[in-house]
Coordinates of C-alpha atoms and ligand atoms in Angstrom, one line a residue:
M1 CA 10.8 6.9 24.5
L2 CA 10.9 8.5 21.1
L3 CA 7.8 7.8 19.1
V4 CA 7.1 8.5 15.4
Q5 CA 3.3 8.8 15.0
K6 CA 1.8 9.1 11.6
F7 CA -1.8 10.3 11.1
G8 CA -3.4 9.5 7.7
G9 CA -5.9 11.5 5.7
S10 CA -9.1 10.3 7.5
S11 CA -7.5 11.0 10.9
V12 CA -7.0 14.7 10.0
A13 CA -9.9 15.1 7.7
T14 CA -11.5 18.2 9.4
P15 CA -10.4 20.8 11.9
S16 CA -12.1 18.9 14.7
H17 CA -10.2 15.7 13.7
I18 CA -7.0 17.7 13.9
A19 CA -7.9 19.0 17.3
E20 CA -8.5 15.4 18.5
V21 CA -5.1 14.3 17.1
A22 CA -3.5 17.2 18.9
K23 CA -5.1 16.0 22.2
K24 CA -3.8 12.5 21.6
I25 CA -0.3 13.9 21.1
Q26 CA -0.6 15.9 24.2
Q27 CA -1.5 12.8 26.2
V28 CA 1.6 10.9 24.9
L29 CA 3.9 13.9 25.7
S30 CA 2.4 14.1 29.2
R31 CA 3.7 10.6 29.8
G32 CA 7.2 11.9 29.3
H33 CA 7.7 10.6 25.7
Q34 CA 9.0 12.6 22.7
V35 CA 7.0 12.5 19.5
V36 CA 7.8 13.2 15.9
V37 CA 4.5 13.6 14.1
V38 CA 4.0 12.8 10.4
V39 CA 0.8 13.9 8.7
S40 CA -1.1 13.2 5.5
A41 CA -3.2 15.7 3.6
M42 CA -6.7 16.3 5.0
G43 CA -9.3 13.7 3.9
D44 CA -9.4 13.4 0.1
S45 CA -7.5 16.6 -0.6
T46 CA -4.8 14.9 -2.6
D47 CA -7.4 13.5 -4.9
H48 CA -8.9 17.0 -5.3
L49 CA -5.5 18.4 -6.2
V50 CA -5.1 15.7 -8.9
D51 CA -8.6 16.6 -10.2
L52 CA -7.6 20.3 -10.3
A53 CA -4.5 19.5 -12.4
E54 CA -6.5 17.2 -14.7
A55 CA -9.1 19.9 -15.3
L56 CA -6.3 22.0 -16.8
V57 CA -3.7 19.8 -18.4
A58 CA -4.1 16.2 -19.8
I59 CA -0.5 15.1 -18.9
P60 CA 1.1 17.6 -16.4
S61 CA 4.8 17.5 -15.9
G62 CA 6.0 15.4 -13.0
R63 CA 7.8 18.3 -11.4
E64 CA 4.8 20.6 -11.4
M65 CA 2.4 17.8 -10.3
D66 CA 4.6 17.1 -7.3
A67 CA 4.9 20.8 -6.6
L68 CA 1.1 20.8 -6.4
L69 CA 0.5 17.5 -4.5
C70 CA 3.0 18.3 -1.7
T71 CA 0.9 21.2 -0.6
G72 CA -1.9 19.0 0.9
E73 CA 0.4 17.7 3.6
L74 CA 1.9 21.2 4.2
V75 CA -1.6 22.5 5.1
T76 CA -2.0 19.8 7.7
T77 CA 1.4 20.4 9.3
A78 CA 0.7 24.1 9.9
L79 CA -2.8 23.5 11.2
L80 CA -1.7 20.7 13.6
A81 CA 1.4 22.7 14.8
M82 CA -0.7 25.8 15.5
K83 CA -3.3 23.7 17.4
L84 CA -0.5 22.1 19.5
E85 CA 0.8 25.6 20.3
Q86 CA -2.6 26.6 21.4
L87 CA -2.6 23.7 23.9
G88 CA 0.7 25.0 25.3
I89 CA 2.9 22.5 23.5
P90 CA 5.9 23.9 21.6
A91 CA 5.6 22.6 18.1
R92 CA 6.9 23.4 14.6
S93 CA 5.9 22.3 11.1
F94 CA 8.4 20.9 8.8
S95 CA 8.3 20.2 5.0
G96 CA 9.8 16.9 3.8
S97 CA 12.8 19.0 2.6
Q98 CA 13.2 20.6 6.1
A99 CA 13.0 17.2 7.6
G100 CA 16.0 16.2 5.5
I101 CA 14.4 13.6 3.3
H102 CA 16.4 13.4 0.1
T103 CA 14.9 11.6 -2.9
S104 CA 15.5 10.4 -6.4
Y105 CA 14.1 12.4 -9.4
D106 CA 11.3 9.9 -10.1
F107 CA 8.5 12.5 -9.7
G108 CA 5.3 10.9 -8.4
R109 CA 7.1 7.8 -7.1
A110 CA 10.4 9.0 -5.8
R111 CA 12.7 6.8 -3.7
I112 CA 14.3 8.0 -0.5
E113 CA 18.0 8.2 -1.1
S114 CA 19.2 9.5 2.2
I115 CA 17.8 11.2 5.4
D116 CA 19.4 13.9 7.4
P117 CA 17.0 14.7 10.2
A118 CA 19.4 17.3 11.9
L119 CA 16.7 19.9 12.2
L120 CA 14.2 17.4 13.7
R121 CA 16.9 16.4 16.3
K122 CA 17.6 20.0 17.1
A123 CA 13.8 20.7 17.6
L124 CA 13.5 17.6 19.8
A125 CA 16.5 18.6 21.9
A126 CA 14.9 22.1 22.4
G127 CA 11.6 20.5 23.6
I128 CA 9.8 21.2 20.4
T129 CA 7.5 18.6 18.8
P130 CA 8.1 18.4 15.0
V131 CA 5.1 18.0 12.8
V132 CA 6.4 16.7 9.4
A133 CA 4.7 16.7 6.1
G134 CA 4.5 13.1 4.8
F135 CA 4.7 11.9 1.2
Q136 CA 7.5 14.2 0.1
G137 CA 11.1 14.9 -0.1
V138 CA 13.6 17.0 -2.0
T139 CA 15.9 16.1 -4.9
A140 CA 19.6 17.0 -5.0
T141 CA 18.7 20.2 -7.0
G142 CA 16.0 21.3 -4.6
D143 CA 12.8 20.1 -6.4
V144 CA 10.0 18.6 -4.3
A145 CA 9.3 15.0 -5.2
T146 CA 6.5 12.9 -3.8
L147 CA 6.8 9.3 -2.7
G148 CA 3.8 7.6 -4.4
R149 CA 0.2 7.5 -3.2
G150 CA 0.0 6.5 0.4
G151 CA 3.6 7.7 0.8
S152 CA 3.2 9.3 4.2
D153 CA 3.6 5.8 5.6
L154 CA 7.0 5.7 4.1
T155 CA 7.9 9.1 5.5
A156 CA 7.1 7.9 9.0
I157 CA 8.9 4.6 8.7
A158 CA 12.0 6.2 7.2
L159 CA 12.1 8.9 9.9
A160 CA 11.6 6.2 12.6
G161 CA 14.6 4.4 11.2
A162 CA 16.8 7.5 10.8
L163 CA 16.0 8.8 14.3
N164 CA 16.3 5.3 15.8
A165 CA 12.9 5.8 17.3
D166 CA 11.5 3.4 19.9
R167 CA 8.2 3.0 18.1
C168 CA 6.7 3.8 14.7
E169 CA 2.9 4.1 14.9
I170 CA 0.8 4.4 11.8
Y171 CA -2.7 5.7 12.8
S172 CA -5.7 5.4 10.5
D173 CA -9.4 4.9 10.5
V174 CA -9.1 1.1 11.3
A175 CA -7.7 -0.7 14.3
G176 CA -4.7 -2.1 12.5
V177 CA -4.4 -4.7 9.7
Y178 CA -7.4 -7.0 9.5
T179 CA -7.9 -10.4 8.1
A180 CA -9.6 -8.6 5.1
D181 CA -10.6 -5.1 4.3
P182 CA -13.3 -4.6 6.9
R183 CA -15.2 -2.3 4.5
I184 CA -15.7 -5.4 2.2
V185 CA -15.7 -8.3 4.7
P186 CA -17.6 -7.0 7.8
D187 CA -16.6 -10.0 10.0
A188 CA -12.9 -9.4 9.4
V189 CA -10.9 -9.1 12.6
P190 CA -7.7 -7.2 13.4
L191 CA -4.5 -9.2 13.5
S192 CA -2.2 -8.8 16.5
C193 CA 1.0 -9.4 14.4
L194 CA 2.2 -10.1 10.9
S195 CA 5.6 -10.6 9.3
Y196 CA 7.0 -8.1 6.9
D197 CA 6.7 -10.6 4.1
E198 CA 3.0 -11.2 4.7
M199 CA 2.4 -7.5 4.9
L200 CA 4.3 -6.9 1.7
E201 CA 2.2 -9.5 -0.1
L202 CA -1.0 -8.1 1.4
A203 CA -0.1 -4.5 0.5
S204 CA 1.0 -5.3 -3.0
Q205 CA -2.2 -7.4 -3.5
G206 CA -4.5 -4.5 -2.7
A207 CA -4.7 -3.9 1.0
Q208 CA -4.3 -0.2 1.1
V209 CA -3.9 0.0 4.9
L210 CA -0.1 0.4 4.5
Q211 CA 1.9 1.5 1.4
T212 CA 3.9 -1.3 -0.2
Q213 CA 7.1 0.7 -0.6
A214 CA 6.8 1.7 3.1
V215 CA 6.6 -1.9 4.2
A216 CA 9.6 -2.8 2.0
Y217 CA 11.6 0.0 3.6
A218 CA 10.6 -1.2 7.0
K219 CA 11.8 -4.7 6.2
G220 CA 15.1 -3.4 4.7
N221 CA 15.7 -1.2 7.8
Q222 CA 14.2 -3.5 10.4
V223 CA 11.7 -0.8 11.6
V224 CA 8.8 -2.4 13.6
I225 CA 5.5 -1.0 12.5
H226 CA 2.5 -0.6 14.8
A227 CA -0.7 0.0 12.8
R228 CA -3.4 1.4 15.0
S229 CA -6.7 3.4 15.1
T230 CA -6.6 7.1 15.7
F231 CA -9.9 7.3 17.5
H232 CA -10.1 3.9 19.3
D233 CA -7.8 2.5 21.9
E234 CA -7.4 -1.1 20.6
P235 CA -3.8 -2.4 20.5
G236 CA -3.5 -2.7 16.7
T237 CA -1.1 -4.8 14.7
Q238 CA 2.6 -5.2 15.0
I239 CA 4.5 -5.8 11.8
E240 CA 8.0 -7.2 12.3
A241 CA 10.5 -9.8 10.9
E242 CA 9.4 -12.9 12.7
P243 CA 6.4 -12.4 14.9
V244 CA 6.0 -15.1 17.6
I245 CA 2.6 -16.7 17.1
P246 CA 1.8 -20.0 18.9
V247 CA -0.1 -21.6 16.0
K248 CA 0.4 -20.3 12.5
P249 CA -2.7 -20.4 10.4
A250 CA -2.3 -21.5 6.8
V251 CA -3.9 -18.2 5.6
T252 CA -3.4 -15.1 7.7
A253 CA -5.4 -12.6 5.6
V254 CA -7.0 -12.1 2.2
A255 CA -6.8 -9.1 -0.2
I256 CA -8.6 -7.9 -3.3
N257 CA -7.5 -5.8 -6.2
R258 CA -10.3 -4.6 -8.4
H259 CA -8.1 -2.6 -10.7
V260 CA -6.8 -5.4 -12.8
A261 CA -7.2 -6.3 -16.5
K262 CA -6.5 -9.5 -18.4
V263 CA -4.8 -9.4 -21.8
G264 CA -4.6 -12.5 -24.0
L265 CA -2.7 -13.1 -27.3
L266 CA -4.1 -16.0 -29.2
G267 CA -2.4 -18.2 -31.7
V268 CA 1.2 -16.9 -31.5
P269 CA 4.0 -19.2 -32.7
D270 CA 5.3 -21.8 -30.2
S271 CA 8.9 -20.8 -30.7
P272 CA 11.7 -19.3 -28.7
G273 CA 11.7 -15.5 -28.3
V274 CA 7.9 -14.9 -28.5
A275 CA 7.4 -14.2 -24.8
A276 CA 10.7 -12.3 -24.7
L277 CA 9.6 -9.9 -27.5
L278 CA 6.1 -9.3 -26.0
F279 CA 7.2 -8.6 -22.5
S280 CA 10.3 -6.6 -23.5
V281 CA 8.0 -4.2 -25.5
L282 CA 5.7 -3.8 -22.5
A283 CA 8.6 -3.4 -20.1
E284 CA 10.2 -0.7 -22.3
H285 CA 6.9 1.3 -21.9
G286 CA 6.9 0.9 -18.1
I287 CA 3.9 -1.5 -18.1
N288 CA 4.1 -3.9 -15.2
I289 CA 3.0 -7.5 -15.8
E290 CA 1.7 -9.7 -13.1
L291 CA 0.2 -13.2 -13.5
V292 CA 1.2 -14.9 -16.8
I293 CA -0.1 -18.2 -18.3
Q294 CA 0.8 -19.9 -21.5
S295 CA -1.4 -22.6 -22.9
V296 CA -0.1 -26.0 -23.8
S297 CA 1.0 -25.8 -27.5
H298 CA -1.4 -26.9 -30.1
D299 CA -0.5 -27.0 -33.9
N300 CA 2.7 -25.2 -33.0
L301 CA 0.7 -22.3 -31.7
N302 CA 0.3 -20.9 -28.2
D303 CA -2.0 -18.6 -26.3
I304 CA -0.4 -16.2 -23.8
A305 CA -2.4 -14.4 -21.2
F306 CA -1.3 -12.0 -18.5
T307 CA -2.6 -9.3 -16.1
I308 CA -1.8 -5.6 -15.9
D309 CA -3.1 -2.6 -14.0
E310 CA -6.4 -1.5 -15.6
Q311 CA -5.0 2.0 -16.1
D312 CA -2.4 0.6 -18.4
V313 CA -5.0 -0.9 -20.8
P314 CA -5.1 1.8 -23.4
R315 CA -1.3 1.8 -23.8
A316 CA -1.0 -1.9 -23.6
R317 CA -3.7 -2.5 -26.2
S318 CA -1.8 -0.7 -29.0
L319 CA 1.6 -2.3 -28.0
V320 CA 0.1 -5.8 -27.9
E321 CA -1.7 -5.3 -31.2
Q322 CA 1.6 -4.3 -32.8
C323 CA 3.2 -7.5 -31.4
L324 CA 0.4 -9.6 -32.8
V325 CA 1.1 -8.3 -36.3
T326 CA 4.9 -8.9 -35.9
L327 CA 4.2 -12.4 -34.6
H328 CA 1.5 -13.2 -37.2
G329 CA -0.8 -14.2 -34.3
K330 CA -4.6 -14.7 -34.5
A331 CA -6.2 -12.3 -32.0
V332 CA -5.9 -10.0 -29.0
V333 CA -8.5 -10.2 -26.2
I334 CA -8.7 -7.8 -23.3
D335 CA -11.0 -8.1 -20.4
D336 CA -11.0 -5.1 -18.1
K337 CA -13.8 -6.5 -15.9
V338 CA -11.7 -8.9 -13.8
A339 CA -10.3 -8.7 -10.2
K340 CA -7.6 -10.5 -8.3
I341 CA -8.3 -12.1 -4.9
S342 CA -5.4 -13.4 -2.9
A343 CA -4.9 -15.5 0.2
I344 CA -1.7 -14.8 2.1
G345 CA 0.0 -16.5 5.0
S346 CA 3.5 -17.6 5.8
G347 CA 1.8 -20.6 7.5
M348 CA 1.1 -22.1 4.0
L349 CA 4.9 -22.7 3.5
G350 CA 5.3 -26.4 3.2
Q351 CA 1.6 -27.1 4.0
P352 CA 0.0 -29.1 1.2
G353 CA -3.6 -28.5 0.3
V354 CA -3.9 -24.8 0.9
A355 CA -4.4 -24.0 -2.8
A356 CA -7.0 -26.7 -3.1
R357 CA -9.0 -25.2 -0.2
V358 CA -8.9 -21.8 -1.9
F359 CA -10.1 -23.2 -5.2
K360 CA -12.8 -25.2 -3.5
A361 CA -14.1 -22.2 -1.6
L362 CA -14.6 -20.5 -5.0
A363 CA -16.0 -23.5 -6.7
D364 CA -18.6 -24.0 -3.9
S365 CA -19.9 -20.5 -4.7
D366 CA -19.8 -21.2 -8.4
I367 CA -17.1 -18.7 -9.1
N368 CA -15.0 -19.4 -12.1
I369 CA -11.2 -19.0 -11.8
Q370 CA -9.7 -17.5 -14.9
M371 CA -6.0 -17.4 -13.9
I372 CA -4.0 -18.6 -10.9
G373 CA -0.7 -17.3 -9.6
T374 CA 1.3 -18.4 -6.5
S375 CA 4.3 -17.4 -4.5
E376 CA 5.6 -19.3 -1.4
I377 CA 3.1 -17.5 0.8
K378 CA 0.4 -16.4 -1.6
I379 CA -2.3 -17.8 -3.8
S380 CA -4.0 -15.4 -6.2
C381 CA -7.0 -16.0 -8.5
I382 CA -8.3 -13.8 -11.3
V383 CA -12.1 -13.9 -11.3
A384 CA -14.9 -11.8 -12.9
R385 CA -15.0 -8.5 -11.1
Q386 CA -18.7 -8.9 -10.2
D387 CA -17.8 -12.1 -8.2
A388 CA -14.7 -10.9 -6.5
E389 CA -16.1 -9.5 -3.2
K390 CA -18.2 -12.7 -2.7
G391 CA -15.1 -14.8 -3.5
L392 CA -13.0 -12.9 -1.0
A393 CA -15.6 -13.4 1.7
E394 CA -15.8 -17.1 0.9
I395 CA -12.1 -17.7 1.2
H396 CA -12.1 -15.7 4.4
N397 CA -14.8 -18.0 5.8
A398 CA -13.2 -21.2 4.5
F399 CA -10.0 -20.5 6.5
G400 CA -12.0 -19.4 9.6
L401 CA -10.4 -16.0 9.6
N402 CA -13.0 -14.4 11.7
G403 CA -11.9 -16.3 14.8
L404 CA -8.3 -15.2 15.0
V405 CA -8.4 -12.3 17.5
D406 CA -5.5 -12.2 19.9
V407 CA -3.9 -9.3 21.6
I408 CA -0.4 -7.8 22.0
E409 CA 0.6 -5.8 25.0
D410 CA 0.4 -2.0 24.6
P411 CA 3.6 -0.5 26.0
Q412 CA 2.2 3.0 26.3
Ligands
ADP501 P1 -4.9 6.6 5.8 O1 -5.7 7.6 5.0 O2 -4.9 6.8 7.3 O3 -3.5 6.4 5.2 P2 -5.9 4.4 4.2 O4 -7.2 4.8 3.7 O5 -4.7 4.5 3.3 O6 -5.6 5.2 5.6 O7 -5.9 2.9 4.8 C1 -6.9 2.5 5.7 C2 -8.0 1.7 4.8 O8 -7.4 0.5 4.3 C3 -9.2 1.2 5.7 O9 -10.2 2.2 5.7 C4 -9.6 0.0 5.0 O10 -10.8 0.1 4.2 C5 -8.5 -0.3 4.0 N1 -8.0 -1.7 4.1 C6 -7.8 -2.6 3.0 N2 -7.4 -3.8 3.4 C7 -7.3 -3.7 4.8 C8 -6.9 -4.6 5.8 N3 -6.5 -5.9 5.5 N4 -6.9 -4.2 7.1 C9 -7.3 -3.0 7.4 N5 -7.7 -2.1 6.5 C10 -7.7 -2.4 5.2
LIG502 N1 -1.8 12.4 0.7 C1 -1.1 11.3 0.0 C2 -2.2 10.4 -0.7 O1 -3.3 10.6 -0.6 C3 -0.2 10.6 0.8 C4 -0.8 9.8 2.0 O2 -1.9 10.1 2.4 O3 -0.1 9.0 2.6 O4 -1.8 9.5 -1.4
MG503 MG1 -2.7 5.3 3.6

């Protein structure tokens, strides 16, 4: 079997963690499998690199920022490869460029455009274990570009697809994807399987265990993902197109995003083109809008509210204030102390009453819902940030999510 195994930052945080990962790889190789290893930067080192840049320059250029950030992963590749060599395993470190990952020019959030893993194939054929730097690729003109935070997941999934690997395993400090972030909801349990769509919603609603773009890539290229723990032997979670589960619960998991802000425009005209103007201006400045509500018109006036990422607040404030003047509106209100909690599950498709149960769970603990958004398999509520973790736990309880443990077979 050919396995792609990705080890995240916490799995390679120290030299002794790297030594443990090397032993884990040695065990897999001793069973006769081939492995392409993908690694993240050690611990929080990417954050430290960001801090270094920010200490010098307020807005560094994308190219130089990526030239800096890619170094974290390079450090880990060399360290792990030399440790493997010391264990008697032929190994070689590869940058994203050497691994043949070709990207767009969107520095900091580059897309993978093509993959030519010829050098990796050559190494494997020669009995050498490649250790690839995650999170990075190279543009057509040879500049390093990074794939967005958490992007080593994408590297692993893309390489698994390009190499037609038998398994793509994403190792982290948790035993797979849980019914909620186990750091926030301690009685959350690991799920044995999830669909790509559920995982996409979970990841985009704040569950950082897998990068959203990586899950989208896996869905587009039909790469089955196994999310597992580096240091414990539990079977983990399998993410695939249509997992076979005997009884589908209405809600599979819950997620929280604390980095949300609510923006309201009060008293704007109730006439065609108002929303178009506002959201076009925000879109032109690259500000992503999430939930939107518009009040029922009163006196030919409307209130429009929407959510954005909290880091976009300073830019959004001045743009929205300019729109208010253009539209002769009454006021702008911004609340950056809100959070979004979401219940996700493909079992809610066509099942009435799921939203009501979510709202009741919040009402029973006296949590006010400020905004609501839904998709076919998701119900999201904006609440005060101070209530959000409690609300998340209440929804988790209301759907009995701590009793879902079931196990998939481990083929290793
Ligand atoms: P790595 O550094 O290995 O890439 P991450 O820190 O990106 O790992 O992802 C693992 C973290 O994701 C866990 O420590 C956990 O706190 C968080 N997390 C959030 N939601 C979930 C969830 N539903 N299931 C598991 N972990 C989650
Ligand atoms: N090191 C990068 C980050 O911290 C990429 C990754 O870990 O996946 O975002
Ligand atoms: Mg990660």
